[in-house]
Amino acid sequence: MRSDSVKCGTAQAPHRSLFNALGYTEEERKRPLIGIVCSYNEIVPGHMNLDKIAEAVKMGVAMAGGTPIMFPAIAVCDGIAMGHTGMKYSLVTRDLIADSTECMTLAHGFDGLVCIPNCDKNVPGLLMAAARVNIPTIFVSGGPMLAGRIDGHKTSLSSMFEAVGSVAAGTMTMEKLCEFEEKACPTCGSCSGMYTANSMNCLTEAIGMGLKGNGTVPAVYSERIRLAKHAGMKIMELVEKDIKPRDIMTEDAFMNALIVDMALGCSTNSMLHLPAIAKEAGVDLNLDIANELSAKTPNLCHLAPAGPTYMEDLNEAGGVYAVMNELTKKNLLNLDCMTVSGQTIGENIKNCVNRNPEVIRPVENPYSETGGIAILKGNLAPDSGVVKRSAVVPEMMVHQGPARVFDCEEDAIAAIKGGKIVAGDVVVIRYEGPKGGPGMREMLNPTSAIAGMGLGSSVALITDGRFSGASRGASIGHVSPEAAVGGPIALVKEGDIISINIPENKLDVLVSDEEMAKRKAEWKPVEKPVSGYLARYRELVTSGNRGAVLELPTK
């Protein structure tokens, strides 16, 4: 066992004395040591129940003959961090989570891991760590929040942000806003639509690292506790058979994940996280393939914010496996990929039927014949830009309009709420990329303000930052190269006409090459003073089209 390095032999007598100090018995030391990586805290609603999940996992491990040992991982609540300097510290935690988990795992000689994340950066951060340390690992997440209910309709956190915009527009009263505040987020769990947290948790099933239901069983259901116990038991089987993350997270598995991503209509943030996870697994995931996969993958789900259904509805309809089973009708998935269940994808999904064709459209009747995410390119985004196509209204799929240019999110929000943005405009928010932010802030506040002001079907937003999975509309993010390194988005001037053509995957500014070259020669970057971790992050982070991974600077 890997843990023999910390518990067996004469030289390990001091190590055993420290296990004694922890209260572990000789019987417990002789069993496989299973690290329980738990992201529990008291500031993230999606994580407040993870102590219960961890206890269930520990029981499952013990029942199956292992010794569970818990250690923590940090978590930022994107909702609470949204719209202020706190959002600079969201994406950057993905690497802190991966690094600290690597340190704890290898320092203590664990035989296997059970990862218990839930929200946006914890799932990819722990998947990165799992691929990096490559010991048997399984994921069991905290589960999604139930939808809120207002005036007989389901609602969620994105409705909350849009309600603020409606108040600014004078179309909602403060009394109604208070009602939204009380009812939008009724339980613990990751916010109830197909936002980033739920997208990534669903993709743990698609990529093979989580058991059935990991992405969709609501946080408050007792079924989630049973799932945690089964994950605890299953890790012992993975340890015995030495099935490791890189046996599961193969190139074929990442192709499966991208295809399921397109069918579900996941958050654009998955286009940041999947390449980063793949890099740790030794897989080169070039996002240029995304449009090729999207062209043949039907979009089967319109969960909030794209439509009126929520994670609880997807769960009742059969969950991720039912979506995958639909996709087999077009032979889109590799069914031979191994999973943490000990069985292949094909074996896992073969009896999972679609119980609600209104929630999961059959492949014969999709929302669209193409997937939910598109990669755009053009002279404004030579490397790439990303849009959640499934959440764009038809009239904005092709759009031209004058650029309204802002060098930070706050200035853009002030203009939107101040009534300075009008129908037809294209809001450009730059110097918010991985280096420029630094930290690549999410832009849920401006997209929600646009929607709340009634401009969601007539105003586009383009940024080198990124969007919350809760954003909807013609919101194009991850524009690369970013402004901070002199990308074309840095050269756009107020009033330039920007052309968006999502069906043709194009994003251009209608300015001549000669004029752009002249602007580039005169360009001076906007400097944002930072210190501490953000300063180190800015030096190491790569562009959004590469997953904003960290790399040592070349000499």
Coordinates of C-alpha atoms in Angstrom, one line a residue:
M1 CA 0.0 0.0 0.0
R2 CA 1.1 3.6 -0.7
S3 CA 0.6 4.4 3.0
D4 CA 3.2 1.8 4.0
S5 CA 5.7 4.7 3.6
V6 CA 4.2 6.4 6.8
K7 CA 3.2 3.4 8.9
C8 CA 5.4 0.2 8.2
G9 CA 8.9 -0.7 9.3
T10 CA 11.3 0.3 12.0
A11 CA 12.1 3.7 10.5
Q12 CA 8.4 4.6 10.6
A13 CA 8.2 4.1 14.5
P14 CA 8.1 8.0 14.9
H15 CA 5.3 8.2 12.3
R16 CA 3.3 5.5 14.2
S17 CA 3.7 7.5 17.4
L18 CA 2.1 10.4 15.7
F19 CA -0.8 8.2 14.5
N20 CA -1.1 7.2 18.2
A21 CA -1.3 10.8 19.2
L22 CA -4.2 11.2 16.7
G23 CA -6.0 8.3 18.4
Y24 CA -5.7 5.8 15.6
T25 CA -5.5 2.2 16.6
E26 CA -3.2 -0.4 15.2
E27 CA -6.2 -2.0 13.5
E28 CA -7.0 1.3 11.8
R29 CA -3.4 1.8 10.7
K30 CA -3.2 -1.6 9.0
R31 CA -6.1 -0.6 6.7
P32 CA -5.8 1.5 3.6
L33 CA -5.7 5.2 4.6
I34 CA -8.3 7.2 2.6
G35 CA -8.0 11.0 2.4
I36 CA -11.4 12.7 2.6
V37 CA -10.9 16.1 1.0
C38 CA -13.8 18.1 2.3
S39 CA -14.6 21.7 1.3
Y40 CA -17.0 22.3 4.2
N41 CA -17.3 25.9 5.4
E42 CA -19.8 28.3 6.9
I43 CA -19.8 31.0 4.2
V44 CA -20.8 29.1 1.0
P45 CA -24.4 27.8 0.8
G46 CA -23.3 25.0 -1.4
H47 CA -20.8 23.8 1.2
M48 CA -22.7 24.2 4.5
N49 CA -23.9 20.6 4.2
L50 CA -20.6 19.0 3.3
D51 CA -19.9 18.0 6.9
K52 CA -22.9 15.7 6.7
I53 CA -21.6 14.4 3.3
A54 CA -18.2 13.8 4.8
E55 CA -19.6 11.8 7.8
A56 CA -21.5 9.6 5.4
V57 CA -18.4 9.1 3.2
K58 CA -16.3 8.2 6.3
M59 CA -18.9 5.6 7.3
G60 CA -18.9 4.1 3.8
V61 CA -15.1 3.9 3.9
A62 CA -15.1 2.3 7.3
M63 CA -17.8 -0.2 6.4
A64 CA -15.7 -1.3 3.4
G65 CA -12.6 -1.8 5.5
G66 CA -10.7 1.5 5.1
T67 CA -9.6 4.2 7.5
P68 CA -11.0 7.6 6.5
I69 CA -8.9 10.7 7.4
M70 CA -10.4 14.1 6.6
F71 CA -8.6 17.3 5.6
P72 CA -9.9 20.6 4.2
A73 CA -10.1 22.4 0.9
I74 CA -11.0 26.1 0.7
A75 CA -14.0 27.5 -1.2
V76 CA -15.2 30.9 -2.4
C77 CA -18.8 31.7 -2.8
D78 CA -19.0 33.3 -6.3
G79 CA -22.4 34.9 -5.5
I80 CA -21.1 36.6 -2.4
A81 CA -17.8 37.5 -4.1
M82 CA -19.7 38.9 -7.2
G83 CA -19.4 42.6 -8.2
H84 CA -16.5 43.7 -6.1
T85 CA -12.8 43.0 -5.6
G86 CA -13.7 39.6 -4.1
M87 CA -14.4 38.2 -7.5
K88 CA -10.7 38.5 -8.3
Y89 CA -10.1 35.8 -5.8
S90 CA -12.5 33.2 -7.2
L91 CA -10.9 31.6 -10.3
V92 CA -7.5 31.9 -8.6
T93 CA -8.5 29.5 -5.9
R94 CA -8.8 26.7 -8.4
D95 CA -5.0 26.4 -8.4
L96 CA -4.7 26.9 -4.6
I97 CA -7.1 24.0 -4.2
A98 CA -5.2 21.8 -6.6
D99 CA -1.8 22.7 -5.0
S100 CA -2.9 22.2 -1.4
T101 CA -4.6 18.9 -2.1
E102 CA -1.5 17.7 -3.9
C103 CA 0.6 18.7 -0.9
M104 CA -1.6 17.1 1.7
T105 CA -2.0 13.9 -0.3
L106 CA 1.6 13.2 -1.1
A107 CA 2.9 14.4 2.3
H108 CA 0.8 11.9 4.2
G109 CA 0.9 8.8 1.9
F110 CA -2.8 8.3 1.3
D111 CA -3.9 5.2 -0.5
G112 CA -6.9 6.8 -2.1
L113 CA -9.0 10.0 -2.0
V114 CA -12.7 10.9 -1.8
C115 CA -13.2 14.5 -2.9
I116 CA -16.1 16.4 -1.5
P117 CA -16.5 19.7 -3.4
N118 CA -19.6 21.5 -4.7
C119 CA -19.1 25.0 -6.0
D120 CA -17.4 26.6 -9.0
K121 CA -13.7 26.2 -8.4
N122 CA -13.7 23.3 -6.0
V123 CA -14.8 20.7 -8.5
P124 CA -12.2 21.6 -11.2
G125 CA -9.5 22.3 -8.6
L126 CA -9.9 18.8 -7.0
L127 CA -10.2 17.2 -10.5
M128 CA -6.9 18.8 -11.3
A129 CA -5.4 17.5 -8.1
A130 CA -6.8 14.0 -8.7
A131 CA -5.2 13.9 -12.1
R132 CA -1.9 15.3 -10.8
V133 CA -1.4 12.9 -7.9
N134 CA -3.0 10.0 -9.8
I135 CA -4.0 7.7 -6.9
P136 CA -7.5 6.1 -6.8
T137 CA -10.0 8.9 -6.3
I138 CA -13.8 9.3 -6.4
F139 CA -16.0 12.4 -6.3
V140 CA -19.1 13.0 -4.3
S141 CA -20.4 16.5 -4.3
G142 CA -22.8 18.4 -2.1
G143 CA -25.6 18.7 -4.6
P144 CA -27.8 21.5 -6.1
M145 CA -30.1 23.8 -4.2
L146 CA -33.8 23.5 -4.8
A147 CA -35.4 26.2 -6.9
G148 CA -37.1 29.1 -5.2
R149 CA -40.8 29.8 -5.8
I150 CA -42.3 33.2 -6.4
D151 CA -45.8 33.8 -7.6
G152 CA -46.1 30.2 -8.5
H153 CA -43.0 30.1 -10.6
K154 CA -39.6 28.6 -9.9
T155 CA -36.7 31.0 -9.6
S156 CA -33.0 31.1 -8.7
L157 CA -30.0 33.3 -7.9
S158 CA -29.8 34.7 -11.4
S159 CA -33.4 36.0 -11.0
M160 CA -32.1 37.8 -7.9
F161 CA -29.4 39.7 -9.8
E162 CA -31.8 40.5 -12.6
A163 CA -34.3 41.8 -10.1
V164 CA -31.8 44.4 -9.0
G165 CA -31.6 45.6 -12.6
S166 CA -35.4 45.7 -12.8
V167 CA -35.4 48.0 -9.7
A168 CA -32.9 50.2 -11.3
A169 CA -35.1 50.4 -14.4
G170 CA -38.1 51.2 -12.3
T171 CA -40.0 48.1 -13.4
M172 CA -39.9 46.4 -9.9
T173 CA -40.7 47.7 -6.5
M174 CA -38.4 47.4 -3.5
E175 CA -41.1 45.3 -1.8
K176 CA -41.0 42.8 -4.6
L177 CA -37.2 42.8 -4.5
C178 CA -37.4 41.9 -0.8
E179 CA -39.7 39.0 -1.6
F180 CA -37.2 37.7 -4.2
E181 CA -34.5 38.1 -1.5
E182 CA -36.4 35.9 0.9
K183 CA -37.4 33.2 -1.6
A184 CA -34.9 32.9 -4.4
C185 CA -32.4 30.6 -2.5
P186 CA -34.5 28.4 -0.2
T187 CA -32.0 25.6 0.7
C188 CA -28.4 24.8 1.0
G189 CA -26.7 23.6 -2.2
S190 CA -25.1 24.9 -5.4
C191 CA -27.4 27.4 -7.0
S192 CA -30.3 25.7 -8.7
G193 CA -29.8 26.3 -12.4
M194 CA -27.2 25.0 -14.9
Y195 CA -24.6 27.4 -13.6
T196 CA -20.9 26.6 -13.3
A197 CA -21.0 24.5 -10.1
N198 CA -23.8 22.3 -11.4
S199 CA -22.2 22.1 -14.8
M200 CA -18.9 20.8 -13.4
N201 CA -20.7 18.4 -11.0
C202 CA -22.7 17.0 -13.9
L203 CA -19.4 16.6 -15.9
T204 CA -17.9 14.5 -13.1
E205 CA -20.5 11.9 -14.2
A206 CA -19.8 12.3 -17.9
I207 CA -16.0 12.1 -17.5
G208 CA -16.4 9.0 -15.1
M209 CA -15.2 10.5 -11.8
G210 CA -18.6 10.6 -10.0
L211 CA -21.3 8.0 -9.4
K212 CA -24.8 8.3 -11.0
G213 CA -26.7 11.3 -9.6
N214 CA -23.6 13.1 -8.4
G215 CA -24.5 16.1 -10.5
T216 CA -28.2 16.3 -10.0
V217 CA -29.5 14.8 -6.7
P218 CA -30.5 17.8 -4.6
A219 CA -28.4 18.7 -1.6
V220 CA -31.3 18.3 0.8
Y221 CA -32.4 14.8 -0.3
S222 CA -31.4 11.9 1.9
E223 CA -30.5 10.2 -1.4
R224 CA -27.4 12.4 -1.3
I225 CA -26.3 10.9 2.0
R226 CA -26.8 7.4 0.6
L227 CA -24.8 8.4 -2.5
A228 CA -22.0 9.6 -0.2
K229 CA -21.9 6.3 1.7
H230 CA -21.7 4.4 -1.6
A231 CA -18.8 6.6 -2.7
G232 CA -17.0 5.8 0.5
M233 CA -17.5 2.1 -0.1
K234 CA -16.6 2.4 -3.8
I235 CA -13.2 4.0 -3.1
M236 CA -12.1 0.8 -1.4
E237 CA -12.9 -1.2 -4.6
L238 CA -10.9 1.4 -6.6
V239 CA -7.9 1.0 -4.3
E240 CA -8.1 -2.7 -4.4
K241 CA -8.2 -2.7 -8.2
D242 CA -5.8 0.3 -8.4
I243 CA -8.1 2.2 -10.8
K244 CA -6.6 5.7 -11.0
P245 CA -7.8 9.0 -12.3
R246 CA -5.6 8.9 -15.4
D247 CA -7.1 5.4 -16.2
I248 CA -10.5 7.2 -16.3
M249 CA -9.8 10.7 -17.5
T250 CA -8.5 9.8 -20.9
E251 CA -8.7 11.8 -24.1
D252 CA -11.9 9.8 -25.0
A253 CA -13.4 10.7 -21.6
F254 CA -12.7 14.4 -22.2
M255 CA -14.4 14.1 -25.6
N256 CA -17.4 12.6 -23.8
A257 CA -17.4 15.4 -21.3
L258 CA -17.4 18.1 -24.1
I259 CA -20.3 16.4 -25.9
V260 CA -22.4 16.1 -22.7
D261 CA -21.5 19.7 -22.0
M262 CA -22.9 20.7 -25.4
A263 CA -26.1 18.6 -24.9
L264 CA -26.7 20.0 -21.4
G265 CA -26.0 23.6 -22.3
C266 CA -23.4 24.0 -19.5
S267 CA -21.7 27.1 -18.3
T268 CA -19.1 28.7 -20.5
N269 CA -16.7 28.3 -17.5
S270 CA -16.4 24.6 -18.5
M271 CA -14.4 25.8 -21.4
L272 CA -11.8 27.1 -18.9
H273 CA -11.9 24.1 -16.6
L274 CA -11.9 21.2 -18.9
P275 CA -8.6 22.2 -20.6
A276 CA -7.0 22.8 -17.2
I277 CA -8.0 19.4 -15.9
A278 CA -7.0 17.7 -19.1
K279 CA -3.5 19.3 -18.9
E280 CA -3.0 17.7 -15.5
A281 CA -4.1 14.4 -16.9
G282 CA -1.6 14.6 -19.7
V283 CA -4.2 15.3 -22.4
D284 CA -3.9 18.2 -24.8
L285 CA -7.5 19.5 -25.1
N286 CA -7.5 22.1 -27.9
L287 CA -10.7 24.0 -27.8
D288 CA -10.7 24.3 -31.6
I289 CA -12.4 20.9 -31.5
A290 CA -15.4 22.4 -29.6
N291 CA -17.2 23.7 -32.6
E292 CA -16.6 20.5 -34.5
L293 CA -18.3 18.6 -31.6
S294 CA -21.0 21.2 -31.2
A295 CA -21.9 20.9 -34.9
K296 CA -22.9 17.2 -34.4
T297 CA -24.2 17.4 -30.8
P298 CA -27.9 18.4 -30.3
N299 CA -28.7 20.7 -27.4
L300 CA -31.2 18.7 -25.3
C301 CA -31.6 20.8 -22.2
H302 CA -32.6 24.4 -21.5
L303 CA -32.1 24.7 -17.7
A304 CA -32.0 28.1 -16.0
P305 CA -30.9 30.6 -17.0
A306 CA -31.5 29.4 -20.6
G307 CA -35.0 28.1 -19.8
P308 CA -37.6 27.5 -17.1
T309 CA -36.3 24.1 -15.7
Y310 CA -33.9 23.5 -12.9
M311 CA -31.6 20.9 -11.5
E312 CA -34.3 19.2 -9.5
D313 CA -36.2 18.8 -12.8
L314 CA -33.2 17.3 -14.6
N315 CA -32.8 14.9 -11.7
E316 CA -36.4 13.7 -11.9
A317 CA -36.1 13.3 -15.6
G318 CA -33.3 10.8 -15.3
G319 CA -30.3 13.0 -14.8
V320 CA -27.0 13.1 -16.7
Y321 CA -27.1 9.4 -17.5
A322 CA -30.5 9.8 -19.2
V323 CA -29.0 12.7 -21.3
M324 CA -26.0 10.5 -22.2
N325 CA -28.3 7.6 -23.2
E326 CA -30.2 9.9 -25.5
L327 CA -26.8 10.8 -27.1
T328 CA -26.1 7.2 -27.8
K329 CA -28.9 7.2 -30.4
K330 CA -26.5 9.3 -32.6
N331 CA -23.4 7.3 -31.6
L332 CA -21.8 10.4 -30.1
L333 CA -20.2 8.9 -27.0
N334 CA -17.3 6.5 -26.4
L335 CA -19.1 3.9 -24.3
D336 CA -15.9 1.9 -23.5
C337 CA -14.5 4.5 -21.1
M338 CA -13.8 3.3 -17.6
T339 CA -15.5 5.0 -14.6
V340 CA -15.3 5.0 -10.8
S341 CA -18.3 2.6 -10.7
G342 CA -15.8 0.0 -11.9
Q343 CA -17.9 -0.3 -15.1
T344 CA -17.8 1.5 -18.4
I345 CA -19.9 4.4 -19.5
G346 CA -22.0 2.1 -21.7
E347 CA -22.7 -0.3 -18.8
N348 CA -23.6 2.7 -16.5
I349 CA -26.1 4.3 -18.8
K350 CA -27.8 1.4 -20.6
N351 CA -30.9 1.3 -18.5
C352 CA -31.3 5.1 -17.8
V353 CA -34.4 6.3 -19.6
N354 CA -35.6 9.8 -20.3
R355 CA -38.6 10.3 -18.0
N356 CA -39.5 13.8 -19.1
P357 CA -39.1 14.9 -22.8
E358 CA -39.9 18.4 -21.8
V359 CA -36.8 18.6 -19.6
I360 CA -34.5 16.4 -21.6
R361 CA -35.5 16.7 -25.3
P362 CA -35.2 13.5 -27.3
V363 CA -32.5 13.7 -30.0
E364 CA -35.3 13.6 -32.6
N365 CA -36.6 16.9 -31.2
P366 CA -33.7 18.9 -29.7
Y367 CA -33.8 22.6 -28.8
S368 CA -31.2 22.9 -31.6
E369 CA -29.2 20.6 -33.8
T370 CA -26.0 22.1 -32.5
G371 CA -24.6 22.2 -29.0
G372 CA -25.1 24.8 -26.2
I373 CA -21.6 26.4 -26.4
A374 CA -19.8 28.0 -29.3
I375 CA -16.2 29.2 -29.8
L376 CA -16.0 32.4 -31.8
K377 CA -13.0 33.8 -33.7
G378 CA -12.2 36.8 -35.7
N379 CA -10.0 39.9 -35.7
L380 CA -11.4 40.8 -32.2
A381 CA -10.7 37.3 -30.9
P382 CA -7.9 35.8 -32.9
D383 CA -7.4 32.9 -30.4
S384 CA -11.0 32.6 -29.2
G385 CA -14.1 33.8 -27.5
V386 CA -16.8 31.7 -25.8
V387 CA -20.6 32.1 -25.8
K388 CA -23.4 30.0 -24.2
R389 CA -25.3 29.8 -27.5
S390 CA -28.2 28.0 -25.9
A391 CA -28.9 31.1 -23.7
V392 CA -28.9 33.6 -26.6
V393 CA -32.2 34.8 -27.9
P394 CA -32.7 34.3 -31.7
E395 CA -32.6 38.0 -32.6
M396 CA -29.1 38.3 -31.1
M397 CA -27.5 35.4 -32.8
V398 CA -26.4 37.8 -35.5
H399 CA -25.8 41.4 -34.4
Q400 CA -23.9 44.6 -35.3
G401 CA -23.7 47.6 -33.0
P402 CA -21.4 50.3 -31.7
A403 CA -18.9 49.5 -29.1
R404 CA -19.3 51.0 -25.6
V405 CA -15.9 50.6 -24.1
F406 CA -15.0 50.2 -20.4
D407 CA -11.7 49.3 -18.8
C408 CA -13.3 47.7 -15.7
E409 CA -16.5 46.1 -14.7
E410 CA -17.5 48.8 -12.2
D411 CA -17.6 51.5 -14.9
A412 CA -19.8 49.3 -17.1
I413 CA -22.3 48.6 -14.4
A414 CA -22.6 52.4 -13.6
A415 CA -23.3 53.1 -17.2
I416 CA -25.9 50.3 -17.6
K417 CA -27.7 51.3 -14.4
G418 CA -27.4 55.0 -15.3
G419 CA -29.4 54.4 -18.5
K420 CA -26.4 55.2 -20.7
I421 CA -26.6 51.9 -22.6
V422 CA -29.3 51.6 -25.3
A423 CA -30.7 49.0 -27.6
G424 CA -28.2 47.9 -30.2
D425 CA -25.1 48.7 -28.2
V426 CA -22.2 46.2 -27.7
V427 CA -20.7 46.7 -24.2
V428 CA -17.0 45.9 -24.1
I429 CA -15.4 45.3 -20.7
R430 CA -11.7 44.7 -20.9
Y431 CA -8.6 44.5 -18.7
E432 CA -10.6 41.9 -16.7
G433 CA -8.8 38.8 -18.1
P434 CA -6.6 36.4 -16.2
K435 CA -3.7 38.8 -16.2
G436 CA -5.6 42.0 -16.6
G437 CA -8.0 41.6 -13.7
P438 CA -6.0 39.9 -12.5
G439 CA -8.2 36.9 -11.7
M440 CA -10.7 37.0 -14.6
R441 CA -13.7 38.2 -12.8
E442 CA -17.2 36.9 -13.7
M443 CA -19.6 39.4 -15.1
L444 CA -23.0 38.4 -13.7
N445 CA -23.7 41.9 -12.4
P446 CA -23.5 43.6 -15.8
T447 CA -25.3 40.8 -17.7
S448 CA -28.0 40.7 -15.1
A449 CA -28.4 44.5 -15.1
I450 CA -28.8 44.4 -18.9
A451 CA -31.5 41.7 -18.6
G452 CA -33.2 43.5 -15.7
M453 CA -33.3 46.8 -17.6
G454 CA -35.1 45.0 -20.5
L455 CA -32.1 45.1 -22.9
G456 CA -31.3 41.4 -22.9
S457 CA -32.6 40.9 -26.4
S458 CA -30.9 44.0 -27.9
V459 CA -27.6 44.5 -26.2
A460 CA -24.5 42.3 -26.4
L461 CA -21.6 42.2 -23.9
I462 CA -18.0 41.2 -24.8
T463 CA -15.2 40.8 -22.3
D464 CA -11.8 39.2 -21.8
G465 CA -13.2 38.3 -18.4
R466 CA -15.7 35.5 -18.0
F467 CA -19.3 35.0 -17.2
S468 CA -21.2 33.2 -14.4
G469 CA -23.1 30.2 -15.5
A470 CA -26.1 32.3 -14.4
S471 CA -25.5 34.8 -17.2
R472 CA -27.7 34.7 -20.3
G473 CA -28.0 36.7 -23.5
A474 CA -25.3 37.5 -26.1
S475 CA -22.5 37.4 -23.5
I476 CA -19.2 36.6 -25.1
G477 CA -16.3 36.0 -22.7
H478 CA -12.8 34.6 -22.5
V479 CA -11.8 36.9 -25.5
S480 CA -8.2 36.0 -26.2
P481 CA -5.6 37.4 -26.4
E482 CA -6.7 39.6 -23.5
A483 CA -6.3 43.4 -23.3
A484 CA -3.5 43.2 -20.8
V485 CA -1.2 41.5 -23.3
G486 CA -2.2 43.8 -26.2
G487 CA -4.9 41.7 -27.7
P488 CA -7.2 43.4 -30.2
I489 CA -9.9 44.0 -27.5
A490 CA -7.5 46.5 -26.0
L491 CA -7.5 48.5 -29.3
V492 CA -11.3 48.9 -29.7
K493 CA -12.5 52.5 -29.5
E494 CA -15.9 53.9 -28.5
G495 CA -18.2 53.7 -31.4
D496 CA -16.4 51.1 -33.4
I497 CA -18.9 48.7 -35.0
I498 CA -18.6 45.2 -33.7
S499 CA -20.0 42.3 -35.7
I500 CA -21.2 39.1 -33.9
N501 CA -22.2 36.1 -36.0
I502 CA -22.8 33.1 -33.6
P503 CA -24.0 30.6 -36.3
E504 CA -20.8 31.3 -38.2
N505 CA -18.6 31.4 -35.1
K506 CA -17.3 34.9 -35.9
L507 CA -16.5 37.9 -33.8
D508 CA -15.0 41.0 -35.5
V509 CA -14.5 44.7 -35.1
L510 CA -15.1 46.5 -38.4
V511 CA -11.9 48.4 -38.4
S512 CA -9.2 48.0 -41.1
D513 CA -6.0 46.0 -40.4
E514 CA -4.0 49.2 -41.1
E515 CA -5.9 51.1 -38.5
M516 CA -5.6 48.3 -35.9
A517 CA -1.8 48.2 -36.5
K518 CA -1.6 52.0 -36.0
R519 CA -3.5 51.6 -32.7
K520 CA -1.3 48.8 -31.6
A521 CA 1.8 50.9 -32.1
E522 CA 0.3 53.6 -29.9
W523 CA -1.1 51.2 -27.3
K524 CA -0.1 51.5 -23.6
P525 CA -1.5 48.9 -21.2
V526 CA -3.8 49.8 -18.3
E527 CA -1.8 48.9 -15.1
K528 CA -3.7 47.7 -12.1
P529 CA -1.6 47.6 -8.9
V530 CA -1.8 44.3 -7.1
S531 CA 0.2 42.5 -4.4
G532 CA 0.3 39.2 -2.6
Y533 CA -1.2 36.1 -4.2
L534 CA -2.8 38.1 -7.1
A535 CA 0.7 39.5 -8.1
R536 CA 2.2 36.0 -8.2
Y537 CA -0.9 34.7 -10.1
R538 CA -0.6 37.5 -12.7
E539 CA 3.0 36.5 -13.4
L540 CA 2.2 32.8 -13.9
V541 CA -1.3 32.7 -15.5
T542 CA -1.8 31.9 -19.2
S543 CA -4.7 33.1 -21.4
G544 CA -8.3 32.1 -21.2
N545 CA -8.2 30.0 -24.4
R546 CA -5.6 27.8 -22.6
G547 CA -7.8 27.3 -19.5
A548 CA -6.0 30.1 -17.5
V549 CA -3.6 27.5 -16.2
L550 CA -0.4 28.5 -14.4
E551 CA 3.0 28.1 -16.0
L552 CA 6.5 29.2 -15.1
P553 CA 7.7 32.1 -17.3
T554 CA 10.0 31.0 -20.1
K555 CA 13.6 32.2 -19.7

